[in-house]
Amino acid sequence: MTAASIVAIIIFVAMFLLIITEKIEKHITTLCCGALTLIFVFGICMRDLGAIWDTINLSAIVNPEFWHSTGAESESGGIDWSTILFLAGMMVMVEGMARVGFFRWLCMLIAKLVHYKTVPIFFAFMCMSFVLAMFIDSITVILFLASITIELARLLKFKPVPMILAEIFCANLGGSATMCGDPPNIIIGTQLGYTFTDFITNTGIIAIISFVFILAYFYLIMRKDLKGNASPEDFANLPSPASAITDKPGFIINTIIFLAAVVLLVTHATTHLTVAFIGVSVAVVTMITSGKHILEILKKVDYKTLLFFTGLFIVVCGLEKTGVLEIIAEFIQKISGGNIYLMIAIIIWFSAIASAFIDNIPFAATMVPVIKALSATAGVNIDVLAWSLAMGTDVGGSATPIGASANVVGTSAAAKAGHPIGWGEYCKKMAPATVIVLLISTIYICAVYL
């Protein structure tokens, strides 16, 4: 192992520890560690200015393939600008939808359609969480669902915690179904060249099968807490769905933009428009149609997450260019003894356990080059390893309150409303659900792909 490899590992471990402890904001941590990687790993140890330029990877943006793919192989390492621009574009679109009251309107409409009955609301909100998270960031989904759930719980007099926990899990599970549903999937998709259709026909099927079992599981363990005590007079105090819409013309326009984005994502394998092009286009149209609200929308975009990704990609590139990730791949191959079934189980369950306690985004970014190397050295189909990694990282984070951003947002919303959710209560209900999905994923991947 070279000096560059050792320094790259030290920087990576330090970054992970700082992220876990949360003493410093995550984006500052990754940016500083990224700068250290450029200076010490590439500059001092390797003395390779070309590696620095390749890692910054600005040349990728001016490449026509970046915007419209012709199917040619492009091995560009370093900062994945495609992922970053796509995320930024979707953030702008979501903020535009939130501004006009789209999410609040949808929640109130569904509650009204089921006549404000608690159990139907429970199932409806789980389904809505699952479906919305397939296209929209799970943080946004839970932010609005949790607030509406708490409001309905107060009016209909039922316990909101069971419903919020079920919504959190379904959001994480729904995110695993598509390429744009969860950040790890965006990383896996852009770096391995998968399309929206590839995900929906692979991880999507696993997620849908799992969702059926999860609906039954949460109903069985939470049915006693779903009994409401509201009287017919209480329904008169409920706001109408229409009251949630703050800008009717904007509501119509943003709904059309959202539907157009879904169509572009579903068809991008046919149109060859890349996710970077789709993300930027959606953002531009949203801003143009927002008029005087452009600054309001731009201020709410999560720039810290985008900066977090930028630094993260640089640190991971340091591990890749110094050969550390190849060593990890060889280690996995060695302990699995070349047994593909054991290899899949290791990737799924190790990814899930790791994602339950550490951020699944840096973990996925680290593991993508690992499974690339593993596929090359062990002769295993990269698709099998990719779907295993996606399900492990996406679902594993549901097991603990800190495993995914949606978990933190949901539990924080409950606590602010006077319904704190402790680690014991959270894990008691969510860990078994996580194990159920991981078992289904392992069995399905081994049965279908091998």
Coordinates of C-alpha atoms in Angstrom, one line a residue:
M1 CA 0.0 0.0 0.0
T2 CA 1.5 3.4 -1.1
A3 CA 1.7 6.6 0.9
A4 CA -1.0 8.1 -1.2
S5 CA -3.3 5.1 -0.4
I6 CA -2.7 5.5 3.4
V7 CA -3.3 9.3 3.3
A8 CA -6.5 8.8 1.3
I9 CA -7.8 6.2 3.8
I10 CA -6.9 8.6 6.8
I11 CA -8.9 11.4 5.1
F12 CA -11.8 9.2 4.3
V13 CA -12.0 7.7 7.9
A14 CA -11.7 11.2 9.4
M15 CA -14.5 12.4 7.1
F16 CA -16.8 9.5 8.1
L17 CA -16.2 10.1 11.8
L18 CA -16.9 13.8 11.6
I19 CA -20.1 13.1 9.7
I20 CA -21.2 10.6 12.3
T21 CA -20.5 12.8 15.3
E22 CA -22.2 15.8 13.6
K23 CA -19.9 18.2 15.4
I24 CA -19.3 20.1 12.1
E25 CA -21.9 20.5 9.4
K26 CA -21.6 17.7 6.8
H27 CA -21.0 19.9 3.8
I28 CA -18.1 21.7 5.5
T29 CA -16.6 18.3 6.5
T30 CA -16.7 16.8 3.0
L31 CA -15.5 20.0 1.3
C32 CA -12.5 20.3 3.7
C33 CA -11.7 16.6 3.3
G34 CA -12.1 17.0 -0.5
A35 CA -9.6 19.8 -0.5
L36 CA -7.2 17.8 1.6
T37 CA -7.5 14.9 -0.9
L38 CA -6.6 17.2 -3.8
I39 CA -3.7 18.8 -2.0
F40 CA -2.1 15.8 -0.1
V41 CA -3.2 12.7 -2.1
F42 CA -2.9 14.0 -5.6
G43 CA -0.7 17.0 -5.2
I44 CA 2.0 16.0 -2.6
C45 CA 1.9 12.1 -2.6
M46 CA 1.1 11.4 -6.2
R47 CA 2.4 14.7 -7.7
D48 CA -0.2 14.3 -10.4
L49 CA -1.9 17.6 -11.5
G50 CA -3.8 15.6 -14.2
A51 CA -5.5 13.6 -11.4
I52 CA -6.7 16.9 -9.8
W53 CA -8.2 18.1 -13.1
D54 CA -9.8 14.7 -13.7
T55 CA -11.3 14.7 -10.3
I56 CA -12.7 18.2 -10.6
N57 CA -14.2 16.9 -13.9
L58 CA -15.5 20.3 -15.2
S59 CA -14.7 19.1 -18.8
A60 CA -17.6 16.6 -18.5
I61 CA -20.2 19.4 -18.5
V62 CA -19.1 20.7 -21.9
N63 CA -19.2 17.2 -23.4
P64 CA -22.4 16.8 -25.6
E65 CA -22.7 13.3 -24.1
F66 CA -23.3 14.9 -20.7
W67 CA -26.6 16.3 -22.0
H68 CA -27.7 13.9 -24.7
S69 CA -26.3 10.3 -24.6
T70 CA -25.6 8.4 -27.8
G71 CA -24.8 5.2 -25.9
A72 CA -21.0 5.6 -26.0
E73 CA -19.1 4.5 -22.9
S74 CA -17.8 7.4 -20.8
E75 CA -15.5 6.6 -18.0
S76 CA -15.4 10.0 -16.2
G77 CA -14.4 9.8 -12.6
G78 CA -14.3 12.5 -10.0
I79 CA -17.2 14.8 -9.2
D80 CA -20.4 13.5 -10.7
W81 CA -21.9 16.7 -12.0
S82 CA -24.8 14.8 -13.5
T83 CA -25.9 13.7 -10.1
I84 CA -25.5 17.2 -8.6
L85 CA -27.3 19.0 -11.4
F86 CA -30.1 16.5 -11.4
L87 CA -30.6 16.9 -7.6
A88 CA -30.4 20.7 -7.9
G89 CA -33.1 20.7 -10.6
M90 CA -35.4 18.4 -8.7
M91 CA -35.0 20.6 -5.6
V92 CA -36.1 23.7 -7.5
M93 CA -39.1 21.8 -8.9
V94 CA -40.1 20.6 -5.4
E95 CA -39.8 24.0 -3.9
G96 CA -42.0 25.4 -6.6
M97 CA -44.6 22.8 -5.9
A98 CA -44.4 23.4 -2.1
R99 CA -44.9 27.2 -2.6
V100 CA -48.3 26.7 -4.3
G101 CA -49.5 24.2 -1.7
F102 CA -49.4 21.1 -3.8
F103 CA -48.4 18.6 -1.1
R104 CA -50.8 20.0 1.6
W105 CA -53.6 19.9 -1.0
L106 CA -52.9 16.3 -1.9
C107 CA -52.9 15.2 1.7
M108 CA -56.1 16.9 2.6
L109 CA -57.8 15.7 -0.6
I110 CA -57.0 12.0 0.1
A111 CA -58.1 12.4 3.8
K112 CA -61.4 13.8 2.6
L113 CA -61.9 11.1 0.0
V114 CA -61.7 8.4 2.7
H115 CA -64.2 10.4 4.8
Y116 CA -61.5 11.1 7.5
K117 CA -61.6 7.5 8.8
T118 CA -58.4 6.7 10.6
V119 CA -57.6 3.2 9.2
P120 CA -58.2 4.2 5.5
I121 CA -56.1 7.4 6.1
F122 CA -53.4 5.1 7.5
F123 CA -53.3 3.0 4.3
A124 CA -53.8 6.0 2.0
F125 CA -50.9 7.9 3.5
M126 CA -48.6 4.9 3.4
C127 CA -49.5 4.5 -0.3
M128 CA -49.0 8.2 -0.9
S129 CA -45.7 8.2 0.9
F130 CA -44.5 5.2 -1.2
V131 CA -45.6 6.7 -4.5
L132 CA -44.5 10.3 -4.0
A133 CA -41.0 9.1 -2.8
M134 CA -40.5 7.4 -6.1
F135 CA -40.3 10.8 -7.8
I136 CA -39.7 13.4 -5.0
D137 CA -37.1 13.6 -2.3
S138 CA -38.3 11.6 0.8
I139 CA -37.4 14.5 3.1
T140 CA -40.0 16.7 1.3
V141 CA -42.6 13.8 1.3
I142 CA -42.2 13.2 5.1
L143 CA -42.0 16.9 5.9
F144 CA -45.5 17.5 4.5
L145 CA -47.1 14.1 5.4
A146 CA -45.9 14.3 9.0
S147 CA -47.3 17.8 9.5
I148 CA -50.7 16.9 8.0
T149 CA -50.8 13.6 10.0
I150 CA -50.2 15.6 13.2
E151 CA -53.0 18.1 12.3
L152 CA -55.4 15.3 11.5
A153 CA -54.5 13.4 14.7
R154 CA -55.3 16.4 16.7
L155 CA -58.7 16.9 15.0
L156 CA -59.7 13.2 14.7
K157 CA -58.1 12.3 18.1
F158 CA -55.8 9.5 17.3
K159 CA -52.1 8.8 18.0
P160 CA -50.0 10.2 15.2
V161 CA -46.7 8.3 16.0
P162 CA -47.7 4.9 14.5
M163 CA -48.8 6.6 11.3
I164 CA -45.7 8.8 11.0
L165 CA -43.4 5.7 11.5
A166 CA -45.2 3.9 8.8
E167 CA -45.0 6.9 6.4
I168 CA -41.2 7.2 7.1
F169 CA -40.6 3.5 6.2
C170 CA -42.8 3.7 3.1
A171 CA -41.0 6.8 1.9
N172 CA -37.6 5.0 2.2
L173 CA -39.0 1.9 0.5
G174 CA -40.6 3.9 -2.3
G175 CA -37.3 5.7 -2.9
S176 CA -35.7 2.4 -3.6
A177 CA -38.0 1.8 -6.5
T178 CA -36.7 4.4 -9.0
M179 CA -33.5 6.1 -10.0
C180 CA -34.6 9.5 -8.8
G181 CA -36.3 8.2 -5.6
D182 CA -33.2 8.2 -3.3
P183 CA -29.8 9.8 -3.6
P184 CA -27.9 6.4 -3.5
N185 CA -29.9 5.4 -6.5
I186 CA -29.0 8.6 -8.4
I187 CA -25.4 7.9 -7.7
I188 CA -25.7 4.2 -8.8
G189 CA -27.7 5.1 -11.9
T190 CA -25.5 7.9 -13.2
Q191 CA -22.2 6.2 -12.5
L192 CA -23.2 2.8 -13.9
G193 CA -25.3 4.1 -16.8
Y194 CA -28.7 2.8 -15.7
T195 CA -32.0 4.4 -16.7
F196 CA -35.3 5.1 -14.8
T197 CA -36.8 2.1 -16.5
D198 CA -33.9 -0.1 -15.4
F199 CA -34.6 0.7 -11.8
I200 CA -38.4 0.5 -11.9
T201 CA -38.2 -3.0 -13.6
N202 CA -35.6 -4.3 -11.0
T203 CA -35.6 -2.6 -7.6
G204 CA -39.1 -1.3 -8.4
I205 CA -40.5 -4.8 -8.5
I206 CA -38.7 -5.8 -5.3
A207 CA -40.1 -2.6 -3.6
I208 CA -43.7 -3.2 -4.7
I209 CA -43.6 -6.9 -3.5
S210 CA -42.1 -5.7 -0.2
F211 CA -44.7 -2.9 0.1
V212 CA -47.5 -5.5 0.2
F213 CA -45.9 -7.2 3.2
I214 CA -45.1 -3.9 4.9
L215 CA -48.7 -2.8 4.6
A216 CA -49.8 -5.9 6.4
Y217 CA -47.0 -5.7 8.9
F218 CA -47.7 -2.2 10.1
Y219 CA -51.4 -2.7 10.2
L220 CA -51.0 -5.8 12.4
I221 CA -48.7 -4.1 14.9
M222 CA -50.4 -0.7 15.0
R223 CA -54.1 -1.4 14.5
K224 CA -54.8 -0.8 18.3
D225 CA -53.3 2.7 18.1
L226 CA -55.3 3.8 15.0
K227 CA -58.7 4.2 16.7
G228 CA -59.9 7.7 16.6
N229 CA -62.3 9.3 19.0
A230 CA -63.6 12.2 16.9
S231 CA -67.3 13.1 16.8
P232 CA -69.1 14.2 13.6
E233 CA -69.0 17.8 14.9
D234 CA -65.2 17.6 14.8
F235 CA -65.2 17.2 11.0
A236 CA -66.7 20.6 10.7
N237 CA -63.4 22.1 11.9
L238 CA -61.4 20.4 9.2
P239 CA -60.0 22.7 6.4
S240 CA -61.1 22.0 2.9
P241 CA -58.4 20.8 0.4
A242 CA -58.9 23.8 -1.7
S243 CA -57.8 26.1 1.2
A244 CA -54.3 24.6 0.9
I245 CA -53.7 26.0 -2.6
T246 CA -52.0 29.4 -2.2
D247 CA -51.6 30.2 -5.9
K248 CA -54.1 28.5 -8.3
P249 CA -52.4 29.4 -11.6
G250 CA -49.1 28.5 -10.1
F251 CA -50.6 25.2 -8.8
I252 CA -51.7 24.2 -12.3
I253 CA -48.3 25.1 -13.9
N254 CA -46.2 23.3 -11.3
T255 CA -48.4 20.2 -11.5
I256 CA -47.8 20.2 -15.3
I257 CA -44.1 20.6 -14.7
F258 CA -44.0 17.7 -12.3
L259 CA -45.9 15.4 -14.7
A260 CA -43.6 16.5 -17.5
A261 CA -40.6 15.6 -15.4
V262 CA -42.0 12.2 -14.7
V263 CA -42.6 11.6 -18.4
L264 CA -39.0 12.7 -19.3
L265 CA -37.5 10.4 -16.6
V266 CA -39.6 7.4 -17.7
T267 CA -38.7 7.9 -21.4
H268 CA -35.1 9.1 -21.1
A269 CA -33.7 5.7 -22.2
T270 CA -35.6 6.3 -25.5
T271 CA -35.0 10.1 -25.9
H272 CA -31.4 9.7 -24.7
L273 CA -31.8 12.9 -22.7
T274 CA -29.6 12.6 -19.6
V275 CA -30.8 13.2 -16.1
A276 CA -28.6 16.3 -16.0
F277 CA -30.5 17.7 -18.9
I278 CA -33.8 16.8 -17.4
G279 CA -32.9 18.3 -14.0
V280 CA -31.6 21.6 -15.5
S281 CA -34.6 21.9 -17.8
V282 CA -37.1 21.3 -15.1
A283 CA -35.4 23.9 -12.9
V284 CA -35.3 26.5 -15.6
V285 CA -39.0 26.1 -16.5
T286 CA -39.9 26.3 -12.8
M287 CA -38.0 29.5 -12.4
I288 CA -39.3 31.1 -15.5
T289 CA -42.9 30.4 -14.6
S290 CA -42.5 31.4 -11.0
G291 CA -42.1 35.1 -11.9
K292 CA -41.5 37.2 -8.8
H293 CA -41.1 34.1 -6.6
I294 CA -37.8 33.0 -8.1
L295 CA -35.7 34.3 -5.3
E296 CA -38.1 32.8 -2.7
I297 CA -37.7 29.3 -4.4
L298 CA -33.9 29.6 -4.8
K299 CA -33.4 30.6 -1.2
K300 CA -35.1 27.3 -0.1
V301 CA -32.9 25.0 -2.2
D302 CA -30.7 22.8 -0.1
Y303 CA -27.3 24.0 -1.2
K304 CA -25.6 22.3 1.7
T305 CA -26.6 18.9 0.3
L306 CA -25.2 19.8 -3.1
L307 CA -21.9 21.0 -1.6
F308 CA -21.9 17.8 0.5
F309 CA -22.0 15.7 -2.6
T310 CA -19.2 17.7 -4.3
G311 CA -16.7 17.1 -1.5
L312 CA -17.8 13.5 -1.1
F313 CA -17.1 12.7 -4.7
I314 CA -13.6 14.1 -4.4
V315 CA -12.7 12.0 -1.3
V316 CA -14.1 8.8 -2.9
C317 CA -12.1 9.5 -6.0
G318 CA -9.0 9.7 -3.9
L319 CA -9.7 6.1 -2.7
E320 CA -10.4 5.0 -6.2
K321 CA -7.3 6.5 -7.9
T322 CA -5.0 5.1 -5.2
G323 CA -6.3 1.5 -5.5
V324 CA -7.9 1.3 -2.1
L325 CA -11.4 0.4 -3.5
E326 CA -9.9 -2.5 -5.5
I327 CA -8.4 -3.9 -2.3
I328 CA -11.8 -3.8 -0.7
A329 CA -13.4 -5.6 -3.7
E330 CA -10.7 -8.3 -3.5
F331 CA -11.4 -8.7 0.2
I332 CA -15.1 -9.2 -0.4
Q333 CA -14.3 -11.7 -3.1
K334 CA -11.9 -13.5 -0.8
I335 CA -14.3 -13.9 2.2
S336 CA -17.1 -14.9 -0.1
G337 CA -14.9 -17.6 -1.6
G338 CA -16.2 -16.7 -5.1
N339 CA -19.7 -17.9 -4.0
I340 CA -22.1 -15.4 -5.8
Y341 CA -24.9 -16.1 -3.3
L342 CA -22.7 -15.2 -0.4
M343 CA -21.4 -12.2 -2.2
I344 CA -24.9 -10.9 -2.8
A345 CA -25.9 -11.5 0.8
I346 CA -22.7 -9.7 2.0
I347 CA -23.4 -6.6 -0.1
I348 CA -27.1 -6.4 0.8
W349 CA -26.8 -7.0 4.5
F350 CA -23.5 -5.2 5.0
S351 CA -24.9 -2.2 3.1
A352 CA -28.0 -2.2 5.2
I353 CA -26.3 -2.5 8.6
A354 CA -23.8 0.3 7.6
S355 CA -26.7 2.5 6.3
A356 CA -28.6 2.1 9.6
F357 CA -25.9 4.0 11.5
I358 CA -24.0 6.1 8.9
D359 CA -25.1 8.3 6.0
N360 CA -26.1 6.0 3.1
I361 CA -25.0 8.6 0.5
P362 CA -21.2 8.5 1.1
F363 CA -21.5 4.7 1.6
A364 CA -23.2 4.3 -1.8
A365 CA -20.7 6.6 -3.4
T366 CA -17.9 4.5 -1.9
M367 CA -19.4 1.1 -2.9
V368 CA -20.1 1.8 -6.6
P369 CA -16.4 1.7 -7.6
V370 CA -16.1 -1.4 -5.3
I371 CA -18.8 -3.4 -7.1
K372 CA -17.3 -2.3 -10.4
A373 CA -14.0 -3.8 -9.4
L374 CA -15.7 -6.8 -7.9
S375 CA -17.6 -7.4 -11.1
A376 CA -14.4 -7.2 -13.1
T377 CA -12.3 -9.5 -10.9
A378 CA -14.9 -12.0 -9.9
G379 CA -16.7 -12.1 -13.3
V380 CA -20.1 -11.3 -11.7
N381 CA -22.8 -9.4 -13.6
I382 CA -22.6 -5.8 -12.4
D383 CA -26.4 -5.5 -12.6
V384 CA -26.8 -8.1 -9.8
L385 CA -24.4 -6.3 -7.5
A386 CA -25.9 -2.9 -8.3
W387 CA -29.5 -3.9 -7.4
S388 CA -28.1 -5.6 -4.2
L389 CA -26.3 -2.4 -3.2
A390 CA -29.4 -0.2 -4.0
M391 CA -31.7 -2.2 -1.9
G392 CA -29.3 -2.5 1.0
T393 CA -28.5 1.2 1.2
D394 CA -32.0 2.4 0.5
V395 CA -33.8 0.2 3.0
G396 CA -31.2 -0.3 5.7
G397 CA -31.4 3.3 6.8
S398 CA -35.0 2.8 7.9
A399 CA -33.9 0.6 10.9
T400 CA -32.7 3.5 13.2
P401 CA -33.8 7.1 13.8
I402 CA -30.5 8.4 12.3
G403 CA -30.2 6.0 9.3
A404 CA -31.9 8.3 6.8
S405 CA -32.7 12.0 6.5
A406 CA -36.5 11.2 6.3
N407 CA -36.2 9.5 9.7
V408 CA -34.7 12.5 11.3
V409 CA -37.3 14.9 9.7
G410 CA -40.3 12.6 10.7
T411 CA -39.2 12.0 14.3
S412 CA -38.3 15.7 14.8
A413 CA -41.8 16.8 13.5
A414 CA -43.4 14.4 16.0
A415 CA -41.3 15.6 18.9
K416 CA -42.1 19.3 18.1
A417 CA -45.8 18.4 18.3
G418 CA -45.4 16.8 21.7
H419 CA -45.0 13.2 20.6
P420 CA -41.3 12.3 21.1
I421 CA -40.2 9.0 19.6
G422 CA -37.4 7.3 21.4
W423 CA -34.8 4.9 20.0
G424 CA -36.5 1.9 21.7
E425 CA -39.9 2.6 20.3
Y426 CA -38.5 3.4 16.9
C427 CA -36.3 0.4 16.5
K428 CA -38.9 -2.0 18.0
K429 CA -41.3 -1.2 15.1
M430 CA -38.9 -0.3 12.2
A431 CA -36.1 -2.8 12.6
P432 CA -38.4 -5.9 12.0
A433 CA -39.9 -4.2 8.9
T434 CA -36.4 -3.5 7.6
V435 CA -35.4 -7.2 8.1
I436 CA -38.6 -8.3 6.2
V437 CA -37.6 -6.2 3.2
L438 CA -34.0 -7.3 3.2
L439 CA -35.1 -10.9 3.3
I440 CA -37.4 -10.4 0.4
S441 CA -34.7 -8.6 -1.5
T442 CA -32.1 -11.3 -0.9
I443 CA -34.4 -14.1 -1.9
Y444 CA -35.7 -12.3 -5.0
I445 CA -32.3 -11.3 -6.3
C446 CA -30.9 -14.8 -5.7
A447 CA -33.9 -16.5 -7.3
V448 CA -34.4 -14.2 -10.3
Y449 CA -30.9 -13.1 -11.3
L450 CA -28.8 -16.3 -10.6

